Coordinates of N, CA and C in Angstrom, one line a residue:
I1 N -51.9 -152.8 -59.7 CA -51.7 -152.1 -58.4 C -50.8 -150.9 -58.7
V2 N -51.2 -149.7 -58.3 CA -50.3 -148.5 -58.3 C -50.1 -148.0 -56.9
Y3 N -48.9 -148.0 -56.4 CA -48.6 -147.6 -55.0 C -48.2 -146.2 -55.0
D4 N -49.1 -145.3 -54.5 CA -49.0 -143.9 -54.6 C -48.7 -143.2 -53.3
S5 N -48.8 -143.8 -52.1 CA -48.7 -143.1 -50.9 C -47.6 -142.1 -50.9
P6 N -47.9 -140.9 -50.4 CA -46.8 -139.8 -50.4 C -45.8 -140.0 -49.2
C7 N -46.0 -140.9 -48.3 CA -45.1 -141.1 -47.2 C -44.8 -142.6 -47.0
K8 N -43.9 -143.2 -47.8 CA -43.6 -144.6 -47.8 C -42.4 -144.8 -46.9
S9 N -42.4 -145.9 -46.1 CA -41.2 -146.3 -45.4 C -40.3 -147.0 -46.3
I10 N -39.0 -147.1 -45.8 CA -38.0 -147.9 -46.6 C -38.4 -149.4 -46.7
P11 N -38.9 -150.0 -45.7 CA -39.4 -151.4 -45.8 C -40.5 -151.5 -46.9
E12 N -41.4 -150.5 -46.9 CA -42.5 -150.6 -47.9 C -42.0 -150.4 -49.3
L13 N -41.1 -149.5 -49.5 CA -40.5 -149.2 -50.8 C -39.7 -150.5 -51.2
T14 N -39.0 -151.1 -50.3 CA -38.2 -152.3 -50.7 C -39.1 -153.4 -51.1
F15 N -40.2 -153.6 -50.3 CA -41.2 -154.7 -50.7 C -41.8 -154.5 -52.1
A16 N -42.2 -153.2 -52.3 CA -42.9 -152.9 -53.6 C -41.9 -153.2 -54.7
L17 N -40.6 -152.8 -54.6 CA -39.7 -152.9 -55.7 C -39.3 -154.4 -55.9
K18 N -39.2 -155.1 -54.8 CA -38.9 -156.5 -55.0 C -40.0 -157.3 -55.6
E19 N -41.3 -156.9 -55.4 CA -42.5 -157.6 -55.9 C -42.9 -157.0 -57.3
G20 N -42.2 -156.0 -57.8 CA -42.5 -155.5 -59.1 C -43.8 -154.7 -59.2
V21 N -44.1 -154.1 -58.0 CA -45.3 -153.2 -58.0 C -45.1 -151.9 -58.6
H22 N -46.0 -151.3 -59.4 CA -45.9 -150.0 -59.9 C -45.8 -149.0 -58.7
L23 N -44.7 -148.2 -58.7 CA -44.5 -147.3 -57.6 C -44.3 -145.9 -58.1
N24 N -45.1 -145.0 -57.5 CA -45.0 -143.6 -57.9 C -44.3 -142.9 -56.7
I25 N -43.1 -142.3 -57.0 CA -42.3 -141.6 -56.0 C -42.9 -140.2 -55.9
D26 N -43.0 -139.7 -54.6 CA -43.6 -138.4 -54.4 C -42.7 -137.2 -54.4
N27 N -41.4 -137.4 -54.0 CA -40.5 -136.3 -53.8 C -39.1 -136.8 -54.1
L28 N -38.2 -135.8 -54.1 CA -36.8 -136.1 -54.5 C -36.0 -136.9 -53.4
Q29 N -36.4 -136.7 -52.1 CA -35.8 -137.5 -51.1 C -36.1 -139.0 -51.3
E30 N -37.4 -139.2 -51.6 CA -37.8 -140.6 -51.9 C -37.2 -141.2 -53.1
L31 N -36.9 -140.3 -54.1 CA -36.2 -140.7 -55.3 C -34.8 -141.3 -54.9
E32 N -34.1 -140.6 -54.0 CA -32.8 -141.1 -53.6 C -32.9 -142.4 -52.8
R33 N -34.0 -142.5 -52.0 CA -34.2 -143.8 -51.3 C -34.4 -144.9 -52.3
V34 N -35.2 -144.7 -53.3 CA -35.4 -145.7 -54.3 C -34.1 -146.1 -55.0
R35 N -33.3 -145.1 -55.3 CA -32.1 -145.3 -56.0 C -31.2 -146.3 -55.2
R36 N -31.1 -146.0 -53.9 CA -30.3 -146.8 -53.0 C -30.8 -148.2 -52.9
I37 N -32.1 -148.4 -52.8 CA -32.8 -149.7 -52.7 C -32.5 -150.5 -53.9
L38 N -32.6 -149.9 -55.1 CA -32.4 -150.6 -56.4 C -30.9 -151.0 -56.4
E39 N -30.0 -150.3 -55.9 CA -28.6 -150.6 -55.9 C -28.3 -151.7 -54.9
E40 N -28.9 -151.7 -53.8 CA -28.5 -152.6 -52.7 C -29.4 -153.8 -52.4
A41 N -30.7 -153.6 -52.6 CA -31.6 -154.7 -52.2 C -32.6 -155.2 -53.2
A42 N -32.8 -154.4 -54.3 CA -33.8 -154.8 -55.3 C -33.3 -154.7 -56.7
A43 N -32.0 -155.0 -56.9 CA -31.5 -155.0 -58.3 C -32.3 -155.9 -59.2
G44 N -32.5 -155.4 -60.4 CA -33.3 -156.1 -61.4 C -34.8 -156.0 -61.2
S45 N -35.2 -155.1 -60.3 CA -36.7 -154.9 -60.1 C -37.4 -154.7 -61.4
T46 N -38.6 -155.3 -61.5 CA -39.4 -155.1 -62.7 C -40.5 -154.0 -62.5
S47 N -40.4 -153.3 -61.5 CA -41.4 -152.2 -61.2 C -41.4 -151.1 -62.2
V48 N -42.5 -150.6 -62.6 CA -42.6 -149.3 -63.3 C -42.5 -148.3 -62.2
I49 N -41.5 -147.4 -62.3 CA -41.3 -146.4 -61.3 C -41.6 -145.0 -61.8
G50 N -42.5 -144.3 -61.2 CA -42.9 -143.0 -61.6 C -42.5 -141.9 -60.7
L51 N -42.5 -140.7 -61.1 CA -42.3 -139.5 -60.3 C -43.5 -138.6 -60.4
R52 N -44.1 -138.3 -59.2 CA -45.2 -137.4 -59.2 C -44.7 -135.9 -59.3
I53 N -45.3 -135.2 -60.3 CA -45.0 -133.8 -60.4 C -46.2 -133.0 -59.9
N54 N -45.9 -131.7 -59.5 CA -46.9 -130.8 -59.2 C -46.9 -129.8 -60.4
P55 N -47.9 -129.8 -61.3 CA -47.9 -128.9 -62.5 C -48.2 -127.4 -62.2
V56 N -48.6 -127.1 -61.0 CA -48.8 -125.8 -60.5 C -49.8 -125.1 -61.5
V57 N -51.0 -125.7 -61.7 CA -52.0 -125.1 -62.5 C -53.0 -124.2 -61.7
G58 N -52.8 -124.1 -60.4 CA -53.6 -123.3 -59.6 C -54.7 -124.1 -58.8
A59 N -55.3 -123.3 -57.9 CA -56.3 -123.9 -57.0 C -57.6 -124.1 -57.7
G60 N -58.4 -125.0 -57.2 CA -59.8 -125.2 -57.8 C -60.8 -124.6 -56.9
A61 N -62.1 -125.0 -57.0 CA -63.1 -124.5 -56.3 C -63.1 -124.9 -54.8
V62 N -62.4 -126.0 -54.5 CA -62.3 -126.4 -53.1 C -60.8 -126.3 -52.7
A63 N -60.5 -125.3 -51.9 CA -59.1 -125.1 -51.5 C -58.4 -126.2 -50.9
N64 N -59.2 -126.9 -50.0 CA -58.5 -128.0 -49.2 C -58.2 -129.2 -50.1
L65 N -58.8 -129.3 -51.3 CA -58.6 -130.4 -52.2 C -57.7 -130.1 -53.4
S66 N -57.2 -128.8 -53.3 CA -56.4 -128.4 -54.4 C -54.9 -128.7 -54.2
V67 N -54.3 -129.5 -55.0 CA -53.0 -130.0 -54.8 C -52.1 -129.6 -56.0
A68 N -52.4 -128.5 -56.7 CA -51.6 -128.0 -57.8 C -51.2 -126.6 -57.6
T69 N -51.0 -126.2 -56.3 CA -50.4 -124.8 -56.0 C -49.0 -125.0 -55.5
R70 N -48.3 -124.0 -55.4 CA -46.9 -124.1 -54.8 C -46.9 -124.5 -53.4
K71 N -48.0 -124.3 -52.7 CA -48.1 -124.7 -51.3 C -48.5 -126.2 -51.1
S72 N -48.7 -126.9 -52.1 CA -49.1 -128.3 -52.0 C -47.9 -129.1 -51.5
K73 N -48.2 -130.1 -50.6 CA -47.2 -130.9 -50.1 C -47.0 -132.2 -50.9
F74 N -47.7 -132.3 -52.0 CA -47.6 -133.5 -52.9 C -46.8 -133.2 -54.2
G75 N -45.9 -134.1 -54.5 CA -45.3 -134.1 -55.8 C -44.1 -133.1 -55.8
V76 N -43.4 -133.1 -56.9 CA -42.2 -132.2 -57.1 C -42.7 -131.1 -58.0
V77 N -42.5 -129.8 -57.6 CA -42.9 -128.7 -58.4 C -42.2 -128.7 -59.7
L78 N -42.9 -128.5 -60.8 CA -42.4 -128.6 -62.1 C -41.6 -127.4 -62.5
G79 N -42.1 -126.2 -62.1 CA -41.4 -125.0 -62.5 C -41.8 -124.5 -63.9
D80 N -41.7 -123.2 -64.1 CA -42.0 -122.7 -65.4 C -41.1 -123.1 -66.5
A81 N -41.6 -123.1 -67.7 CA -40.7 -123.5 -68.9 C -39.5 -122.6 -68.9
G82 N -38.3 -123.2 -69.0 CA -37.1 -122.4 -69.1 C -36.5 -122.0 -67.8
S83 N -37.2 -122.3 -66.7 CA -36.7 -121.9 -65.3 C -35.6 -122.9 -64.9
A84 N -34.8 -122.4 -63.9 CA -33.7 -123.2 -63.4 C -34.3 -124.4 -62.7
E85 N -35.5 -124.2 -62.1 CA -36.2 -125.3 -61.3 C -36.6 -126.4 -62.2
R86 N -37.1 -126.1 -63.4 CA -37.5 -127.2 -64.4 C -36.2 -127.8 -64.9
K87 N -35.2 -127.0 -65.3 CA -34.0 -127.6 -65.8 C -33.3 -128.6 -64.9
Q88 N -33.4 -128.3 -63.6 CA -32.8 -129.1 -62.6 C -33.6 -130.5 -62.5
L89 N -34.9 -130.4 -62.6 CA -35.7 -131.6 -62.5 C -35.4 -132.5 -63.8
V90 N -35.3 -131.9 -64.9 CA -35.0 -132.6 -66.1 C -33.6 -133.3 -66.0
E91 N -32.7 -132.6 -65.5 CA -31.3 -133.2 -65.2 C -31.4 -134.4 -64.3
I92 N -32.2 -134.3 -63.2 CA -32.3 -135.4 -62.3 C -32.9 -136.6 -62.9
L93 N -34.0 -136.4 -63.8 CA -34.6 -137.5 -64.4 C -33.8 -138.1 -65.6
V94 N -33.0 -137.3 -66.2 CA -32.1 -137.9 -67.2 C -31.1 -138.8 -66.5
Q95 N -30.6 -138.5 -65.3 CA -29.7 -139.3 -64.6 C -30.4 -140.5 -64.0
A96 N -31.6 -140.3 -63.4 CA -32.4 -141.3 -62.7 C -33.2 -142.1 -63.8
D97 N -32.5 -142.8 -64.7 CA -33.2 -143.4 -65.8 C -34.0 -144.7 -65.4
F98 N -34.0 -145.0 -64.1 CA -34.9 -146.1 -63.6 C -36.3 -145.5 -63.6
V99 N -36.5 -144.2 -63.7 CA -37.9 -143.6 -63.7 C -38.4 -143.8 -65.1
S100 N -39.5 -144.5 -65.2 CA -40.1 -144.7 -66.6 C -41.5 -144.2 -66.7
C101 N -41.9 -143.4 -65.7 CA -43.3 -142.9 -65.7 C -43.3 -141.5 -65.1
V102 N -44.1 -140.7 -65.6 CA -44.4 -139.4 -65.0 C -45.9 -139.4 -64.5
H103 N -46.0 -139.1 -63.2 CA -47.3 -139.1 -62.6 C -47.8 -137.7 -62.2
V104 N -49.1 -137.4 -62.4 CA -49.6 -136.1 -62.0 C -51.0 -136.4 -61.5
H105 N -51.4 -135.7 -60.4 CA -52.7 -135.7 -59.8 C -53.1 -134.3 -59.5
T106 N -53.8 -133.7 -60.4 CA -54.0 -132.2 -60.4 C -54.9 -131.8 -59.2
G107 N -55.8 -132.6 -58.8 CA -56.7 -132.2 -57.7 C -57.6 -133.4 -57.4
S108 N -58.3 -133.2 -56.2 CA -59.2 -134.3 -55.8 C -60.6 -133.8 -55.7
G109 N -61.0 -132.9 -56.6 CA -62.3 -132.4 -56.7 C -62.3 -130.9 -56.7
G110 N -63.2 -130.3 -57.5 CA -63.3 -128.8 -57.6 C -62.4 -128.2 -58.6
M111 N -61.6 -129.1 -59.4 CA -60.8 -128.6 -60.4 C -61.6 -128.5 -61.7
S112 N -61.2 -127.5 -62.6 CA -61.9 -127.4 -63.9 C -61.3 -128.5 -64.8
V113 N -62.0 -128.8 -65.9 CA -61.5 -129.7 -66.9 C -60.3 -129.1 -67.5
T114 N -60.3 -127.8 -67.7 CA -59.1 -127.2 -68.3 C -57.9 -127.3 -67.5
Q115 N -58.0 -127.1 -66.2 CA -56.9 -127.3 -65.3 C -56.4 -128.8 -65.3
M116 N -57.3 -129.7 -65.2 CA -56.9 -131.1 -65.2 C -56.2 -131.5 -66.5
A117 N -56.7 -131.0 -67.7 CA -56.0 -131.3 -68.9 C -54.6 -130.6 -69.0
Q118 N -54.5 -129.4 -68.4 CA -53.2 -128.7 -68.4 C -52.2 -129.5 -67.5
G119 N -52.7 -130.1 -66.4 CA -51.8 -131.0 -65.6 C -51.3 -132.2 -66.4
A120 N -52.2 -132.8 -67.1 CA -51.8 -134.0 -67.9 C -50.8 -133.6 -69.0
A121 N -51.1 -132.5 -69.6 CA -50.2 -132.0 -70.7 C -48.8 -131.7 -70.1
A122 N -48.8 -131.2 -68.9 CA -47.5 -130.9 -68.3 C -46.7 -132.2 -68.1
A123 N -47.3 -133.2 -67.7 CA -46.7 -134.5 -67.5 C -46.1 -135.0 -68.8
V124 N -46.9 -134.9 -69.9 CA -46.5 -135.4 -71.2 C -45.3 -134.6 -71.7
E125 N -45.4 -133.2 -71.5 CA -44.3 -132.4 -71.9 C -43.0 -132.7 -71.2
L126 N -43.0 -132.9 -69.9 CA -41.8 -133.3 -69.2 C -41.3 -134.6 -69.7
A127 N -42.1 -135.6 -69.9 CA -41.7 -136.9 -70.3 C -41.0 -136.8 -71.7
E128 N -41.5 -136.0 -72.6 CA -40.9 -135.8 -73.9 C -39.6 -135.1 -73.8
I129 N -39.5 -134.1 -73.0 CA -38.2 -133.4 -72.8 C -37.1 -134.4 -72.2
V130 N -37.5 -135.1 -71.2 CA -36.6 -136.1 -70.6 C -36.1 -137.1 -71.6
N131 N -37.1 -137.7 -72.4 CA -36.8 -138.7 -73.3 C -35.8 -138.2 -74.4
A132 N -36.0 -136.9 -74.8 CA -35.1 -136.3 -75.8 C -33.7 -136.1 -75.3
A133 N -33.6 -135.9 -73.9 CA -32.3 -135.6 -73.3 C -31.6 -136.9 -72.9
R134 N -32.3 -138.0 -72.7 CA -31.6 -139.3 -72.4 C -30.8 -139.8 -73.6
G135 N -29.8 -140.5 -73.3 CA -28.9 -141.0 -74.4 C -29.6 -142.2 -75.1
P136 N -29.1 -142.6 -76.2 CA -29.7 -143.7 -77.0 C -29.7 -145.0 -76.3
A137 N -28.8 -145.2 -75.4 CA -28.8 -146.5 -74.7 C -29.6 -146.5 -73.4
Q138 N -30.1 -145.3 -73.0 CA -30.9 -145.2 -71.8 C -32.4 -145.5 -72.0
P139 N -33.0 -146.2 -71.1 CA -34.4 -146.4 -71.2 C -35.2 -145.1 -71.2
K140 N -36.4 -145.1 -71.8 CA -37.2 -143.9 -71.9 C -38.4 -144.0 -70.9
I141 N -39.0 -142.8 -70.8 CA -40.3 -142.8 -70.1 C -41.4 -143.3 -71.0
T142 N -42.0 -144.3 -70.6 CA -43.0 -145.0 -71.5 C -44.4 -145.0 -71.0
V143 N -44.6 -144.5 -69.7 CA -45.9 -144.5 -69.1 C -46.2 -143.2 -68.5
I144 N -47.5 -142.8 -68.7 CA -48.0 -141.5 -68.1 C -49.1 -141.9 -67.2
D145 N -49.1 -141.4 -66.0 CA -50.2 -141.6 -65.0 C -50.9 -140.3 -64.8
I146 N -52.1 -140.1 -65.3 CA -52.7 -138.8 -65.2 C -53.6 -138.7 -63.9
G147 N -53.5 -139.7 -63.0 CA -54.3 -139.6 -61.8 C -55.8 -139.6 -61.9
G148 N -56.5 -139.0 -61.0 CA -57.9 -139.0 -61.0 C -58.4 -137.5 -60.7
G149 N -59.4 -137.4 -59.9 CA -59.8 -136.1 -59.4 C -60.9 -135.4 -60.2
L150 N -61.5 -136.1 -61.2 CA -62.6 -135.5 -62.0 C -63.7 -135.1 -61.0
P151 N -64.2 -133.9 -61.0 CA -65.2 -133.5 -60.0 C -66.5 -134.3 -60.1
V152 N -67.1 -134.6 -59.0 CA -68.4 -135.3 -59.0 C -69.5 -134.4 -58.9
S153 N -70.6 -134.6 -59.7 CA -71.8 -133.8 -59.6 C -72.7 -134.5 -58.6
W154 N -72.8 -134.0 -57.4 CA -73.5 -134.6 -56.3 C -75.0 -134.5 -56.6
G155 N -75.7 -135.5 -56.0 CA -77.2 -135.5 -56.2 C -77.6 -136.6 -57.1
R156 N -78.6 -137.4 -56.6 CA -78.9 -138.6 -57.4 C -79.4 -138.4 -58.8
D157 N -80.1 -137.3 -59.0 CA -80.6 -137.0 -60.3 C -79.9 -135.9 -61.1
T158 N -78.7 -135.5 -60.5 CA -77.9 -134.5 -61.2 C -77.0 -135.1 -62.2
P159 N -77.1 -134.7 -63.5 CA -76.3 -135.3 -64.5 C -74.8 -135.0 -64.2
Q160 N -73.9 -135.9 -64.5 CA -72.5 -135.7 -64.3 C -71.9 -134.6 -65.2
S161 N -71.3 -133.6 -64.6 CA -70.7 -132.6 -65.4 C -69.4 -132.1 -64.7
P162 N -68.3 -132.1 -65.3 CA -68.0 -132.6 -66.7 C -68.1 -134.1 -66.8
S163 N -68.5 -134.5 -68.0 CA -68.6 -135.9 -68.3 C -67.2 -136.5 -68.7
M164 N -67.1 -137.8 -68.7 CA -65.8 -138.4 -69.1 C -65.5 -138.0 -70.5
G165 N -66.5 -137.9 -71.4 CA -66.3 -137.6 -72.8 C -65.7 -136.2 -72.9
E166 N -66.2 -135.2 -72.1 CA -65.7 -133.9 -72.1 C -64.3 -133.8 -71.6
Y167 N -64.0 -134.6 -70.6 CA -62.6 -134.7 -70.1 C -61.7 -135.3 -71.2
A168 N -62.1 -136.3 -71.8 CA -61.3 -137.0 -72.9 C -61.1 -136.0 -74.0
G169 N -62.1 -135.2 -74.4 CA -61.9 -134.2 -75.4 C -60.9 -133.1 -75.0
A170 N -60.9 -132.7 -73.8 CA -60.0 -131.7 -73.3 C -58.6 -132.3 -73.3
L171 N -58.4 -133.6 -73.0 CA -57.1 -134.2 -73.0 C -56.6 -134.3 -74.4
Q172 N -57.5 -134.7 -75.3 CA -57.0 -134.8 -76.7 C -56.5 -133.5 -77.3
E173 N -57.1 -132.4 -76.9 CA -56.7 -131.1 -77.3 C -55.4 -130.7 -76.7
A174 N -55.3 -130.9 -75.4 CA -54.2 -130.4 -74.6 C -53.0 -131.3 -74.7
A175 N -53.2 -132.6 -74.8 CA -52.1 -133.6 -74.8 C -52.4 -134.7 -75.7
P176 N -52.3 -134.5 -77.0 CA -52.6 -135.5 -78.0 C -51.7 -136.7 -77.9
A177 N -50.5 -136.6 -77.4 CA -49.6 -137.7 -77.3 C -50.1 -138.8 -76.4
L178 N -51.1 -138.5 -75.6 CA -51.7 -139.5 -74.7 C -52.5 -140.5 -75.6
F179 N -52.8 -140.1 -76.8 CA -53.7 -140.9 -77.6 C -53.1 -141.5 -78.9
D180 N -51.9 -141.0 -79.2 CA -51.3 -141.4 -80.5 C -50.3 -142.5 -80.5
G181 N -50.1 -143.1 -79.3 CA -49.2 -144.2 -79.3 C -47.8 -143.8 -78.9
T182 N -47.6 -142.5 -78.5 CA -46.2 -142.1 -78.1 C -45.8 -142.9 -76.9
F183 N -46.7 -143.2 -76.0 CA -46.4 -143.9 -74.8 C -47.0 -145.3 -74.8
D184 N -46.3 -146.2 -74.1 CA -46.8 -147.6 -74.1 C -48.1 -147.7 -73.3
R185 N -48.3 -146.9 -72.3 CA -49.5 -147.0 -71.4 C -49.8 -145.7 -70.8
V186 N -51.1 -145.4 -70.7 CA -51.6 -144.3 -69.9 C -52.5 -144.8 -68.8
I187 N -52.2 -144.4 -67.6 CA -52.9 -144.9 -66.4 C -53.8 -143.8 -65.9
T188 N -55.0 -144.1 -65.4 CA -55.9 -143.2 -64.7 C -56.1 -143.8 -63.3
E189 N -56.5 -142.9 -62.4 CA -56.7 -143.3 -61.0 C -58.1 -142.8 -60.5
F190 N -59.1 -142.9 -61.4 CA -60.4 -142.3 -61.0 C -60.9 -143.1 -59.8
G191 N -61.5 -142.4 -58.8 CA -62.0 -143.0 -57.6 C -63.5 -142.5 -57.4
A192 N -63.6 -141.3 -56.9 CA -64.9 -140.8 -56.6 C -65.9 -140.8 -57.8
I193 N -65.4 -140.4 -58.9 CA -66.2 -140.3 -60.1 C -66.8 -141.6 -60.5
L194 N -66.2 -142.7 -60.2 CA -66.6 -144.0 -60.5 C -67.5 -144.7 -59.4
N195 N -67.3 -144.2 -58.2 CA -67.9 -144.9 -57.1 C -69.0 -144.1 -56.3
C196 N -68.9 -142.8 -56.3 CA -69.8 -142.1 -55.4 C -71.3 -142.2 -55.7
K197 N -71.6 -142.5 -57.0 CA -73.1 -142.6 -57.3 C -73.4 -144.1 -57.6
M198 N -72.5 -145.0 -57.3 CA -72.7 -146.4 -57.7 C -72.9 -147.3 -56.5
A199 N -73.6 -146.7 -55.5 CA -73.8 -147.5 -54.2 C -75.2 -147.1 -53.6
F200 N -75.6 -147.9 -52.7 CA -76.8 -147.5 -51.9 C -76.6 -147.7 -50.4
F201 N -77.3 -147.1 -49.6 CA -77.2 -147.2 -48.2 C -78.4 -148.0 -47.6
A202 N -78.2 -149.0 -46.8 CA -79.3 -149.7 -46.2 C -79.1 -149.8 -44.7
S203 N -80.2 -149.8 -43.9 CA -80.1 -149.9 -42.5 C -81.3 -150.6 -41.9
I204 N -81.2 -151.1 -40.7 CA -82.4 -151.7 -40.1 C -82.7 -150.9 -38.8
V205 N -84.0 -150.5 -38.7 CA -84.4 -149.8 -37.5 C -84.7 -150.8 -36.4
E206 N -84.0 -150.6 -35.3 CA -84.1 -151.5 -34.1 C -85.1 -150.9 -33.1
V207 N -85.1 -149.5 -32.9 CA -85.9 -148.9 -31.9 C -86.4 -147.6 -32.5
T208 N -87.7 -147.3 -32.1 CA -88.2 -145.9 -32.4 C -88.7 -145.3 -31.1
K209 N -88.8 -143.9 -31.1 CA -89.2 -143.2 -30.0 C -90.3 -142.3 -30.3
E210 N -91.2 -142.1 -29.3 CA -92.4 -141.2 -29.5 C -92.0 -139.8 -29.3
T211 N -92.4 -138.9 -30.2 CA -92.2 -137.4 -30.0 C -93.6 -136.8 -30.2
E212 N -93.6 -135.5 -30.0 CA -94.9 -134.7 -30.3 C -95.3 -134.8 -31.7
D213 N -94.3 -135.0 -32.6 CA -94.6 -135.0 -34.0 C -94.7 -136.4 -34.6
G214 N -94.6 -137.4 -33.7 CA -94.7 -138.8 -34.2 C -93.5 -139.6 -33.8
Q215 N -93.3 -140.7 -34.4 CA -92.2 -141.6 -34.1 C -90.9 -141.2 -34.9
I216 N -89.8 -141.3 -34.2 CA -88.5 -141.1 -34.9 C -87.7 -142.4 -34.7
A217 N -86.8 -142.7 -35.6 CA -86.0 -143.9 -35.5 C -84.7 -143.5 -34.9

C-alpha cells in the first residue's frame, strides 16, 4: 500500500504511521505534521516516508492533467539547479532524515516519455544530493517512487504508444541509478495504462422502444 492523498488529516496520518504504511507527503506543511506525529504519537514507526516533488518539466498535451508546472497544486516545487529554492529543499530533507523516499508523479496522461523520464531523473538527482549531504550516522533515501501517468492509446485496436519498453529505455538513459542498485526499491504507480484496456462492459436490455428507424434500447 502506498498512501498518496494530497490532503490527509492528522488522524489519517497518525493511523498510517502507526500501521507502518508507506506514506508520501505532499507538501512542507504536511512534512511538519508528520514530524510532530513521529515525535508524539508514532515513535518507532516502520513506515517508508516519501516527499512528493514537482519537477517542473512543463505541461503535456492535456492541460488539466498536467501536474508538473509551477501552477500545480501537487508536490513541492524542486527549483532549478543551484537555485535558493532547491538549496532550501535539500536543507529541509537533510534535517528531516525520517524521509527515506522521493516521490514524483509527472502527469496523469498527455505527457511525453521524455518529460516523464526527466521527472524521474529529477527525483533521483535530489535523492543523491540529499544522501551526499546527510551525515554518516543519518539514514539515507533508499526508495524512489516514480508514480504513474504513462499515456494510454485509446481504442481497442490501437497499439499502445509509448510502450512500457520505450518508457523503460527512456528511464535507463535519463536515470540509470534506477536500475543499477543505487536504491533498495523503485516503486511505480501505474493505473490507467494497466487497466483501461483490460476490461469489458456488459449490460442487460430490459425495455426497447419503437421509432421510425426501428427499435432502440
